[in-house]
Coordinates of C-alpha atoms (C1' of nucleotides) in Angstrom, one line a residue:
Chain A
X26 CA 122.6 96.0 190.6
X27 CA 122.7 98.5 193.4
X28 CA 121.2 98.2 196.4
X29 CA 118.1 100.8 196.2
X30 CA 118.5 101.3 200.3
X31 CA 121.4 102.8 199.3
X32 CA 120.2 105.0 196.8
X33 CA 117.4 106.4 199.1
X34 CA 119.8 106.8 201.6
X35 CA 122.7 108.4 199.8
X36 CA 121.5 110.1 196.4
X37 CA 123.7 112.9 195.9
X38 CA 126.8 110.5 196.5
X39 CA 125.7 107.5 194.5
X40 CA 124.8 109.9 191.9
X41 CA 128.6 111.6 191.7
X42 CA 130.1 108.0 192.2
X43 CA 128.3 107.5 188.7
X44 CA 128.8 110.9 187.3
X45 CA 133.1 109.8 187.3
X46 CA 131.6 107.2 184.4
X47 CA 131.3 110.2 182.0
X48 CA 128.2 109.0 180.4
X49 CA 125.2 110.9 180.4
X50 CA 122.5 108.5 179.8
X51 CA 123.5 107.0 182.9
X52 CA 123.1 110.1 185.0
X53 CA 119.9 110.6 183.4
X54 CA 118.6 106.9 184.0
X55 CA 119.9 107.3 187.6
X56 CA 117.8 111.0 187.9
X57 CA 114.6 108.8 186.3
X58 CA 114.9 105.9 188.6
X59 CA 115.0 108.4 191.9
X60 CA 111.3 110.0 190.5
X61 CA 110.2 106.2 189.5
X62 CA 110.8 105.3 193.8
X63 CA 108.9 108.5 194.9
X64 CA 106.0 107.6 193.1
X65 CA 106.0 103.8 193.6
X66 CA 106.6 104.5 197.8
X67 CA 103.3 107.2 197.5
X68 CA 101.3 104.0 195.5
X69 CA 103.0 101.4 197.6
X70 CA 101.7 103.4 200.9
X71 CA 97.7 103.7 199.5
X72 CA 97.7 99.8 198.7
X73 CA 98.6 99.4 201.9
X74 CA 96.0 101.4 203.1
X75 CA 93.2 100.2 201.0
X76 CA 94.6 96.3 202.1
X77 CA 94.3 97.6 205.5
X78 CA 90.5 98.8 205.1
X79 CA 90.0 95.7 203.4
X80 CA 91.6 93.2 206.4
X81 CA 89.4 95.1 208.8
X82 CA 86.4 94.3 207.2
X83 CA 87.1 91.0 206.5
X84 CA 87.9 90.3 209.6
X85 CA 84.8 91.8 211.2
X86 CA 82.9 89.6 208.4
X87 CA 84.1 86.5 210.2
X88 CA 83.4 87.2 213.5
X89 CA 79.6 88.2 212.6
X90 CA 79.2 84.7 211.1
X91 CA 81.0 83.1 214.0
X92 CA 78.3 84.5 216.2
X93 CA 75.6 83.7 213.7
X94 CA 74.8 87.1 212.6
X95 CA 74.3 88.5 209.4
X96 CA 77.3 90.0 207.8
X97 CA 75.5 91.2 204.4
X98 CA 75.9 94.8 204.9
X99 CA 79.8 94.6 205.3
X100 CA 80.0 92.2 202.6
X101 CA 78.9 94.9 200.9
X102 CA 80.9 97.4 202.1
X103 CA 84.3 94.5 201.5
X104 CA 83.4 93.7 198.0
X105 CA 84.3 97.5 196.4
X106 CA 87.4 97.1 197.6
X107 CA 89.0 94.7 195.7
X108 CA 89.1 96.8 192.4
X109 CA 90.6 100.1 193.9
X110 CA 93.2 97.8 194.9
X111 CA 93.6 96.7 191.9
X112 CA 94.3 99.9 190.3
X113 CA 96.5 101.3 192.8
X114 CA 98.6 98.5 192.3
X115 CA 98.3 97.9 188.5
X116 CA 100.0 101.8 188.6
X117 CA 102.6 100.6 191.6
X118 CA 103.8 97.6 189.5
X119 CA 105.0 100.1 186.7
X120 CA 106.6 102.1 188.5
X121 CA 108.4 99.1 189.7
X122 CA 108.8 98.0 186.5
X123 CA 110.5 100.8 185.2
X124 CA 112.9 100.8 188.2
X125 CA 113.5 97.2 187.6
X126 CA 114.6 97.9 184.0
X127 CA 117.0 101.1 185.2
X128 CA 118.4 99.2 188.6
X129 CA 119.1 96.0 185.9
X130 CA 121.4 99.0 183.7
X131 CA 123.1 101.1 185.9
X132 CA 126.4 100.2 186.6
X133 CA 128.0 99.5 189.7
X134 CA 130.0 102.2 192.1
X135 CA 133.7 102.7 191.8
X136 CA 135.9 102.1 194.3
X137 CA 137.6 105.4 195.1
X138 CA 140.8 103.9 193.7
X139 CA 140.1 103.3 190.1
X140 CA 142.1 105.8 188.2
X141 CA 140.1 108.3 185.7
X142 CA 140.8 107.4 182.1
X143 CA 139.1 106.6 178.8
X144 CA 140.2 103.5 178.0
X145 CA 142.5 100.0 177.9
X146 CA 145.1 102.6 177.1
X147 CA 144.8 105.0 180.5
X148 CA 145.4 101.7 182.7
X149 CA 147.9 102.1 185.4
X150 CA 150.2 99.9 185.7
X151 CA 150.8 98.9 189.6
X152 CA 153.9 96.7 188.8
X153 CA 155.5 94.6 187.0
X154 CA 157.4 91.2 187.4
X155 CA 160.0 89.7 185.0
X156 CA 162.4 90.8 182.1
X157 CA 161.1 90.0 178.7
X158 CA 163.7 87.3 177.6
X159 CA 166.1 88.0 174.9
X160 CA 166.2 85.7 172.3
X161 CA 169.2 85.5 170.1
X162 CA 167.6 83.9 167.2
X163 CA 164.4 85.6 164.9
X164 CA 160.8 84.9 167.2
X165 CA 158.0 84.0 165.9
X166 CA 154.6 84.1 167.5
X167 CA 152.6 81.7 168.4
X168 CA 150.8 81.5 164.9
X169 CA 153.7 80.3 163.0
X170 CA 154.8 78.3 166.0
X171 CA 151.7 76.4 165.8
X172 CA 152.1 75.8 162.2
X173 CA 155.6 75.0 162.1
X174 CA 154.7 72.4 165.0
X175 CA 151.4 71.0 163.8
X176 CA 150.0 71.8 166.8
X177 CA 146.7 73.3 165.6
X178 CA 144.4 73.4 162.4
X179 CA 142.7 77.1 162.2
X180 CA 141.5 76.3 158.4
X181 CA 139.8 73.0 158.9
X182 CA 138.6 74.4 162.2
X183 CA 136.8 77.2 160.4
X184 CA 135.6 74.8 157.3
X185 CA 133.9 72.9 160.7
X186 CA 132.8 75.5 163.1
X187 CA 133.9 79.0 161.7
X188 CA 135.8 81.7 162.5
X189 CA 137.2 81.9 165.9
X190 CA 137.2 78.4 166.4
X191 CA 140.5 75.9 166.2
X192 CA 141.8 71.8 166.4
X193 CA 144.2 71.8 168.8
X194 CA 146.5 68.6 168.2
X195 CA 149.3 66.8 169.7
X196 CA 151.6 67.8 172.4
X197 CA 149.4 71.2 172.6
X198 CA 146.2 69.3 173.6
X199 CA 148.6 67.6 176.5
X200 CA 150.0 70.9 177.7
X201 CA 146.1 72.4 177.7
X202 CA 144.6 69.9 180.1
X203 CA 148.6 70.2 181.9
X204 CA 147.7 73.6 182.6
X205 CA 144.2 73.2 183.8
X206 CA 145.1 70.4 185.7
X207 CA 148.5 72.3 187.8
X208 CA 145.9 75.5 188.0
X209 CA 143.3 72.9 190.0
X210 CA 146.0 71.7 192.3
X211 CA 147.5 74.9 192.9
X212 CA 144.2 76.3 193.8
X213 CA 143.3 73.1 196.1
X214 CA 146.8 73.6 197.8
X215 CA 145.8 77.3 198.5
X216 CA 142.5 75.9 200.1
X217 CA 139.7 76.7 197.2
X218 CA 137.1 74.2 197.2
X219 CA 137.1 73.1 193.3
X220 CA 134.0 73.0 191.5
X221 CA 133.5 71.5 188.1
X222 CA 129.8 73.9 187.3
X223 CA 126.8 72.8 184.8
X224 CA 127.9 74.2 181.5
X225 CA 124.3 75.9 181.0
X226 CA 122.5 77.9 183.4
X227 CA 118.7 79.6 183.0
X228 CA 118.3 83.3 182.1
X229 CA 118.0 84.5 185.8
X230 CA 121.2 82.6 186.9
X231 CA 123.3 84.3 184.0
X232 CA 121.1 87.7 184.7
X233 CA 122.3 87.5 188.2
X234 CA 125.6 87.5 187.4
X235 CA 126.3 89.8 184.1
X236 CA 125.2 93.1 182.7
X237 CA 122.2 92.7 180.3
X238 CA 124.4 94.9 177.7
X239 CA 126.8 92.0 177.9
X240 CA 124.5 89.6 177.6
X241 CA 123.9 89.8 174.1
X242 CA 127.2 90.5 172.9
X243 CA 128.8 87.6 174.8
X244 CA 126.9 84.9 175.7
X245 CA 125.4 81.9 173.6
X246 CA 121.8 81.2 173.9
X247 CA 120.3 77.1 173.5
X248 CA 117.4 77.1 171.0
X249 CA 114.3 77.0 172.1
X250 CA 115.5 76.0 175.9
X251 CA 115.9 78.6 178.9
X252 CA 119.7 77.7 179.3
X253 CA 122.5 79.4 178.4
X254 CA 126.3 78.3 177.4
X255 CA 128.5 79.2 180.2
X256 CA 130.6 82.2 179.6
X257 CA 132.9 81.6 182.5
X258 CA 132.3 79.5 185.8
X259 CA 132.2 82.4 187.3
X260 CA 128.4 82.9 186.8
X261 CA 127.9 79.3 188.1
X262 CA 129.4 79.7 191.1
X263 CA 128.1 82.7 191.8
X264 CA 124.6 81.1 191.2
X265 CA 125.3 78.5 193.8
X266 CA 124.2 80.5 196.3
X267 CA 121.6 82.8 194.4
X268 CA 118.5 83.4 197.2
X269 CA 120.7 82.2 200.2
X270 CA 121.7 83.8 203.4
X271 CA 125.0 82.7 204.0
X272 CA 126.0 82.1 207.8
X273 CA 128.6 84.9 208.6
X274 CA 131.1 82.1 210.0
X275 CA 131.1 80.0 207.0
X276 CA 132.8 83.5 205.4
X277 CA 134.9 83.7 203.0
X278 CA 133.5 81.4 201.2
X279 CA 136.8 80.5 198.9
X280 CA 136.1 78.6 195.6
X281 CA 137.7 77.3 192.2
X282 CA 135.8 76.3 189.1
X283 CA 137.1 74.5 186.3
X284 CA 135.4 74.5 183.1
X285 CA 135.1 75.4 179.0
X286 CA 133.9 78.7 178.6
X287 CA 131.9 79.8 175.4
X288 CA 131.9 83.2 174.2
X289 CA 130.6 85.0 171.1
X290 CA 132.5 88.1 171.7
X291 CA 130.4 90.1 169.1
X292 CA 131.8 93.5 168.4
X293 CA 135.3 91.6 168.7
X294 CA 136.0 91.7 165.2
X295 CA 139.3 92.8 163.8
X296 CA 141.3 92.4 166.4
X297 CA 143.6 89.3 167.0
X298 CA 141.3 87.7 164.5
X299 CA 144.2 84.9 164.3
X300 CA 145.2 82.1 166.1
X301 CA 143.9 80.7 169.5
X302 CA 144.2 84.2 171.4
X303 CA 140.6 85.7 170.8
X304 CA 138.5 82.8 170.2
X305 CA 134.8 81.2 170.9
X306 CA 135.6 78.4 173.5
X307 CA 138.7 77.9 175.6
X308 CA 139.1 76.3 178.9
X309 CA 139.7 78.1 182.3
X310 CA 140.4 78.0 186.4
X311 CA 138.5 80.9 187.5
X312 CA 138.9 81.5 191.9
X313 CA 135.6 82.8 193.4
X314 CA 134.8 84.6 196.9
X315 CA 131.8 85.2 198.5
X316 CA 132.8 87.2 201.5
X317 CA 131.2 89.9 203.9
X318 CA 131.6 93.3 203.0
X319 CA 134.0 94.5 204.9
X320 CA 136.7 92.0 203.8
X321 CA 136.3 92.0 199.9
X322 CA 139.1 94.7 199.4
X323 CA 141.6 92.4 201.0
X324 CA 140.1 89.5 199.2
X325 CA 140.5 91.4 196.0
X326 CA 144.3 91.3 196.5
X327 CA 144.3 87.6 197.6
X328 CA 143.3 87.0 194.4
X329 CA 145.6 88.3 192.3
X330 CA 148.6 87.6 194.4
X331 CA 147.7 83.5 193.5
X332 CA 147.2 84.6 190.2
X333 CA 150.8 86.7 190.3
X334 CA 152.3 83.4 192.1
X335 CA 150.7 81.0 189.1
X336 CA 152.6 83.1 186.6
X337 CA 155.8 83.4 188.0
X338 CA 155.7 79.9 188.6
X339 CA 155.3 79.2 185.0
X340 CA 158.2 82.2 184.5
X341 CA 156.4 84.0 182.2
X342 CA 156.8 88.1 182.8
X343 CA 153.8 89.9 183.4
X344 CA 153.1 93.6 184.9
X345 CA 149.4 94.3 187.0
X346 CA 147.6 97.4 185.8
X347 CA 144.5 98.9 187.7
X348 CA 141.7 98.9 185.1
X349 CA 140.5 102.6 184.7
X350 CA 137.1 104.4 184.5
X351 CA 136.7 104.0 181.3
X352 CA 138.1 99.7 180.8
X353 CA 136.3 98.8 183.9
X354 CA 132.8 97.6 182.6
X355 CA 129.4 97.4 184.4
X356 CA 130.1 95.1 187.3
X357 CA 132.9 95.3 188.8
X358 CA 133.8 98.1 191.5
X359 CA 137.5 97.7 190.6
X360 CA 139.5 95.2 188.8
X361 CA 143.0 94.4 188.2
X362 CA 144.3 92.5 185.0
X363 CA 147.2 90.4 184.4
X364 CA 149.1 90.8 181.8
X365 CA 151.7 88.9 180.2
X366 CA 154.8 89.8 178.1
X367 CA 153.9 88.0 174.5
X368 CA 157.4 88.1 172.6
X369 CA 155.5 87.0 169.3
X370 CA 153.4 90.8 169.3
X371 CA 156.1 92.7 171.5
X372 CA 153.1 93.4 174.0
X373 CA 152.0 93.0 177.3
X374 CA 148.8 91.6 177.0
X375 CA 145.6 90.4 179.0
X376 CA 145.9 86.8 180.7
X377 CA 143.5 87.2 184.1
X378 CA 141.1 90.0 185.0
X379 CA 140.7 90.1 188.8
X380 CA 137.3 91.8 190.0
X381 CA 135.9 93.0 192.8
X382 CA 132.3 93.3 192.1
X383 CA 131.1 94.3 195.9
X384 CA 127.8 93.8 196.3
X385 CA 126.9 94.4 192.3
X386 CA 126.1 90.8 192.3
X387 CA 125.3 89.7 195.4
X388 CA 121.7 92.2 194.6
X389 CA 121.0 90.7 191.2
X390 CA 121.2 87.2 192.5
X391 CA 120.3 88.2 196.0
X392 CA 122.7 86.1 198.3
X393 CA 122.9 87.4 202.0
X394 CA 124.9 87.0 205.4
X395 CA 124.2 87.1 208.8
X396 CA 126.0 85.7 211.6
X397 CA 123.3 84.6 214.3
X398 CA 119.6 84.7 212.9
X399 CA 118.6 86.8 214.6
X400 CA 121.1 89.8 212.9
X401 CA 119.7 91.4 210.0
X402 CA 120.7 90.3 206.5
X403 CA 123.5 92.3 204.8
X404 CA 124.4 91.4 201.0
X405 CA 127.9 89.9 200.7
X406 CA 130.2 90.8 197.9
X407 CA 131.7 89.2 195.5
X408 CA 134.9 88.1 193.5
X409 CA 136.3 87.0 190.5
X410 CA 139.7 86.3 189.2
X411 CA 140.8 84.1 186.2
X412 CA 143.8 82.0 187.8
X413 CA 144.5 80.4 184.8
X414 CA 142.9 80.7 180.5
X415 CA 144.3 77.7 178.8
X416 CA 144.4 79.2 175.6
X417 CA 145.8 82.7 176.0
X418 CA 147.6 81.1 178.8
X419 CA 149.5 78.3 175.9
X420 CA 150.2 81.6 173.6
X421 CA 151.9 83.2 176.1
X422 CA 153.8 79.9 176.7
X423 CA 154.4 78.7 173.1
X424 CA 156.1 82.4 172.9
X425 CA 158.2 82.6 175.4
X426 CA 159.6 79.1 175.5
X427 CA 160.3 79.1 172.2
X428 CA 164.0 77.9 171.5
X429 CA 166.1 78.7 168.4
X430 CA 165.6 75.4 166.8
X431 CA 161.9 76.2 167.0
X432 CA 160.5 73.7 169.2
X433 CA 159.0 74.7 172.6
X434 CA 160.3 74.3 176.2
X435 CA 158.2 72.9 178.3
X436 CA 157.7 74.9 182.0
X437 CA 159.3 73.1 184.8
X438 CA 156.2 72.8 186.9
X439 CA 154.2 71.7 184.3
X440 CA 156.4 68.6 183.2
X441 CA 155.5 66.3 185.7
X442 CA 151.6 67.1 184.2
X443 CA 153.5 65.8 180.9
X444 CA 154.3 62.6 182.5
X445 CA 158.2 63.9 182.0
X446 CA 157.6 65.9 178.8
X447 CA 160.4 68.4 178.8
X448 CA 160.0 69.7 175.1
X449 CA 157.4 69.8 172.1
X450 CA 159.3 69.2 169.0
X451 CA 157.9 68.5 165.6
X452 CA 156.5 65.1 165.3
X453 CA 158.1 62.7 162.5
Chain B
rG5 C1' 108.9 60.5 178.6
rC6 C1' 104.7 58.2 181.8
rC7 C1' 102.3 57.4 186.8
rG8 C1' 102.1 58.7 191.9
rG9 C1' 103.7 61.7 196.3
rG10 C1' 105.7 66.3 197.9
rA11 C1' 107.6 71.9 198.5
rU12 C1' 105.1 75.9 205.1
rA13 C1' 110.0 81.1 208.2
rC14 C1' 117.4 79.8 209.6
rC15 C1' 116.2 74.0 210.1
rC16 C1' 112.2 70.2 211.0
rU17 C1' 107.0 69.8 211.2
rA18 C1' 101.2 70.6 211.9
rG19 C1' 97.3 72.9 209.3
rC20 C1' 94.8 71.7 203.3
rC21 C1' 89.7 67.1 202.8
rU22 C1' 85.4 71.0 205.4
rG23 C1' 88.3 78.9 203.1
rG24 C1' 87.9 83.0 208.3
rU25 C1' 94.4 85.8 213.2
rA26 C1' 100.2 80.2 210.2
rG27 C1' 100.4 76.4 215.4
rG28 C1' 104.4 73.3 217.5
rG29 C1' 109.6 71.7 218.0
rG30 C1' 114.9 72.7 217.2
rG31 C1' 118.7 76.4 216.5
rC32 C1' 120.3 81.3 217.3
rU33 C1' 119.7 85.9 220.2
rG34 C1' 118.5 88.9 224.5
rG35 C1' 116.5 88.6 229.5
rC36 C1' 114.9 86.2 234.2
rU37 C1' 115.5 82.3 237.8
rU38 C1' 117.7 78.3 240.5
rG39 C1' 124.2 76.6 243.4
rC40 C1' 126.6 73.5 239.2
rU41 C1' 129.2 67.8 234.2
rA42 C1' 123.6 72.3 233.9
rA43 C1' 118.3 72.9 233.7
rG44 C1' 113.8 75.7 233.5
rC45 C1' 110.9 80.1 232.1
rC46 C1' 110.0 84.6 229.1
rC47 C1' 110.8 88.2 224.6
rG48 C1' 112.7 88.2 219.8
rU49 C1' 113.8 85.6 215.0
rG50 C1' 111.9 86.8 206.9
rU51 C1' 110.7 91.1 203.2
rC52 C1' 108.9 96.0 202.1
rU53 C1' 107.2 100.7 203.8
rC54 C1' 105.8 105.2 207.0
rG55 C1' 108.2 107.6 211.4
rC56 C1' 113.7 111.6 214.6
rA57 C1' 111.9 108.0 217.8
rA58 C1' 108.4 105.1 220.5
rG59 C1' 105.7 102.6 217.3
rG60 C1' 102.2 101.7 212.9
rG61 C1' 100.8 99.3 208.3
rA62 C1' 101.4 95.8 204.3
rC63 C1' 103.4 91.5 202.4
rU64 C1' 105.4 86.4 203.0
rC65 C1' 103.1 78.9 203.1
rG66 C1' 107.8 76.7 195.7
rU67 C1' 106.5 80.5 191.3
rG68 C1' 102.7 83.0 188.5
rG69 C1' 97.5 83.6 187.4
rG70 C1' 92.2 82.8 188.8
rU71 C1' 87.6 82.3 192.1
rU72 C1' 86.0 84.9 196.8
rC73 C1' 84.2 90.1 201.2
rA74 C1' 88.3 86.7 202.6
rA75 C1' 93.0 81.6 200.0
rA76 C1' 98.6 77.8 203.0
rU77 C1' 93.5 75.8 202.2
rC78 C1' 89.5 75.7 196.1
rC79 C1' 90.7 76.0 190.4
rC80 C1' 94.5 76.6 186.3
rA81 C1' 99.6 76.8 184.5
rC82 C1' 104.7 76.3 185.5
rU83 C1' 109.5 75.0 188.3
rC84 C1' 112.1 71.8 191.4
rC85 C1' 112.5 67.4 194.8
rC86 C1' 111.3 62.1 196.2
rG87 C1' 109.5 57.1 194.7
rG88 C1' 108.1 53.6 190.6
rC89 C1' 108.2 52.5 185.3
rG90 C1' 110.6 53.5 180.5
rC91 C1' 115.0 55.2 177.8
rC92 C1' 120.2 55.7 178.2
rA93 C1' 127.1 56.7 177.6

RNA sequence: GCCGGGAUACCCUAGCCUGGUAGGGGGCUGGCUUGCUAAGCCCGUGUCUCGCAAGGGACUCGUGGGUUCAAAUCCCACUCCCGGCGCCA
């Protein structure tokens, strides 16, 4: 959400920062939500008023009765009050409303180095690490790797569950909670506090965090409950601190969270509608910063450099690409993905997105610095990188550590999590 | 799930019964004073809004309603915390 101080103070330049998003209805929303503020301040500054009248009244009420005298004629006076303020503020409160509902839509400001582009295909790519490995043998991808393996059951899985859903079994079950456990210990080396978050959170925690358009298409909702499946820990750490002003020498706030994440990806259908790559639940080690503003750019690239350093660990090739205009979604101001080179599809593809959000979230869920208390409160900003996806993270593994008599290598750094596993063969 | 107690500013706490300017302590901040392992005193300390500014005004006692000229205080609903009982991998 922005800031509306900023808006008042800077309309012409918060309204071409949003004009670069090349969609009209938010240009007009932003024009609506400047006319909804004038006439909320001109109501909010006659309540005042009136409440003032009202105070002065009320005040000389009580100090006739504490000298005994009688006070009927300004009780009078008082008791007419009430009902002007009433409707004064009845007409405030929908102004307020309506600003509410436009503040809770617009998207956040761009960072002056996202490039201009219309979508996933008009990324930049910022570099790249790795050479695609040349196999001398016919690949497969991780579907038939699976298969060949018995490492998951898709069918059973969607006779259980549905679509988008999947057993993992074996060795491939080891090598998930292998991965999630070297991401937690890589991220504790590197000095993030881990956190393992409540899987459901209430509607303002997940509003504080996500854009309501999202909110529908991605998130599951418990019946009849206010909670929410979590998405990502993300959103839970983020609502840690939701309506606290953080002390300014506590900053950066560095954090890990480790946890499933359920998605229903509406909208999402046709594309990689097979195998474990686009699917409802997976598991991830997501890094988190809360930071003051002026640091979050620097913080930004923190966080994908320990992403970058997770992945070469593991070997795998990736390249970075600055997410343009049109790929870069509602929250963050600028956002980097990770993407690794999937032999199976011949593509780079997405592994870790890598956000700076600013202060986008820090408004909706209203968390604040200072460093004495007696400075005024600025919002912090915030940050959010995947380190580490289990699933997408064991495609891009099963792929590229394939061997030619098709069982899978397993990484270096993740054997001693397989208490000495060096391969995944076909059981007997 | 049941019974009881509670939530006051950055932190702690008084006020609630009996409605009438939210008081004290700590911390932090700025200033003043005194010759010394520091102490004392004073201003300030949340949100919004008007104003170039100086400075006004409003709001804020867990949240939302209600009663009243006036609500931290009375009434209703909800949330969370603490204690006891129950249930429980």
């Amino acid at each position: 959400m922005l800031d509306i101080k900023i808006v008042r103070d800077n309309p012409g330049a918060v309204r071409t920062n949003l004009a670069r998003r090349n969609d009209p209805g938010v240009l007009r929303m932003f024009d609506e939500l400047l006319g909804h503020d004038q006439e909320w301040r001109r109501y909010f500054a006659e309540a005042g008023e009136l409440r003032s009248r009202r105070n002065k009244v009320t005040e000389e009420i009580a100090r006739l009765k504490r000298q005994g005298l009688d006070a009927s004629e300004r009780m009078r006076e008082a008791a007419e009050i009430p009902q002007r303020i009433k409707e004064v503020e009845d007409k405030m409160n929908l102004q307020r409303e309506r600003m509410d509902y436009i503040l809770m839509r617009l998207p956040n400001l761009m960072d002056e180095s996202v490039p201009y582009g219309k979508d996933d295909t008009e990324n930049v790519v910022v570099r790249t690490w790795g050479e695609p490995r040349k196999f001398g043998f016919k690949v497969k991808d991780h579907i038939d790797l699976a298969e060949a393996l018995d490492l998951a059951d898709m069918e059973r899985a969607a006779k259980v569950s549905g679509a988008r859903f999947y057993y993992l079994k074996g060795d491939l079950v080891r090598l998930n909670f292998a991965v999630v456990a070297y991401g937690l210990d890589f991220m504790a080396q590197r000095g993030f506090l881990p956190f393992l978050p409540p899987y459901m959170m209430r509607r303002r925690i997940v509003e504080g965090a996500v854009a309501l358009t999202d909110f529908e298409d991605m998130i599951y909702k418990i019946e009849g409950e206010d909670l929410f499946l979590l998405a990502t820990a993300e959103h839970a750490l983020l609502g840690l601190h939701a309506d606290e002003i953080l002390d300014g020498k506590s900053l950066p706030l560095r954090y890990c969270g480790v946890s499933p994440c359920f998605r229903k990806e509406a909208g999402a259908h046709g594309r990689d509608t097979k195998g474990i790559f686009r699917v409802h639940q997976f598991e991830k080690v997501e890094q988190f910063v809360f930071c003051k503003p002026e640091d979050s750019p620097k913080e930004h690239e923190l966080l994908i450099r320990n992403a970058e350093e997770l992945f070469r660990s593991l070997k795998l090739p990736y390249r970075i690409v600055n997410v343009c205009s049109g790929d870069l979604g509602t929250v963050a101001a600028k956002k980097y993905d990770l993407e690794a080179w999937l032999p199976g599809q011949g593509k780079y593809r997405e592994e870790v997105s890598c956000s700076n959000c600013t202060s986008y979230q820090a408004v909706r869920s209203n968390v604040r610095c200072r460093d004495r208390t007696s400075d005024p409160t600025r919002y912090v900003h915030t940050l959010n990188s995947t380190l580490v996806a289990t699933e997408r993270t064991l495609v891009a593994i099963m792929e590229n550590y394939q061997q030619e008599d098709g069982s899978i290598a397993i990484p270096e750094v993740l054997v001693p999590y397989m208490s000495g596993l060096r391969e995944i063969k076909r059981a007997k």
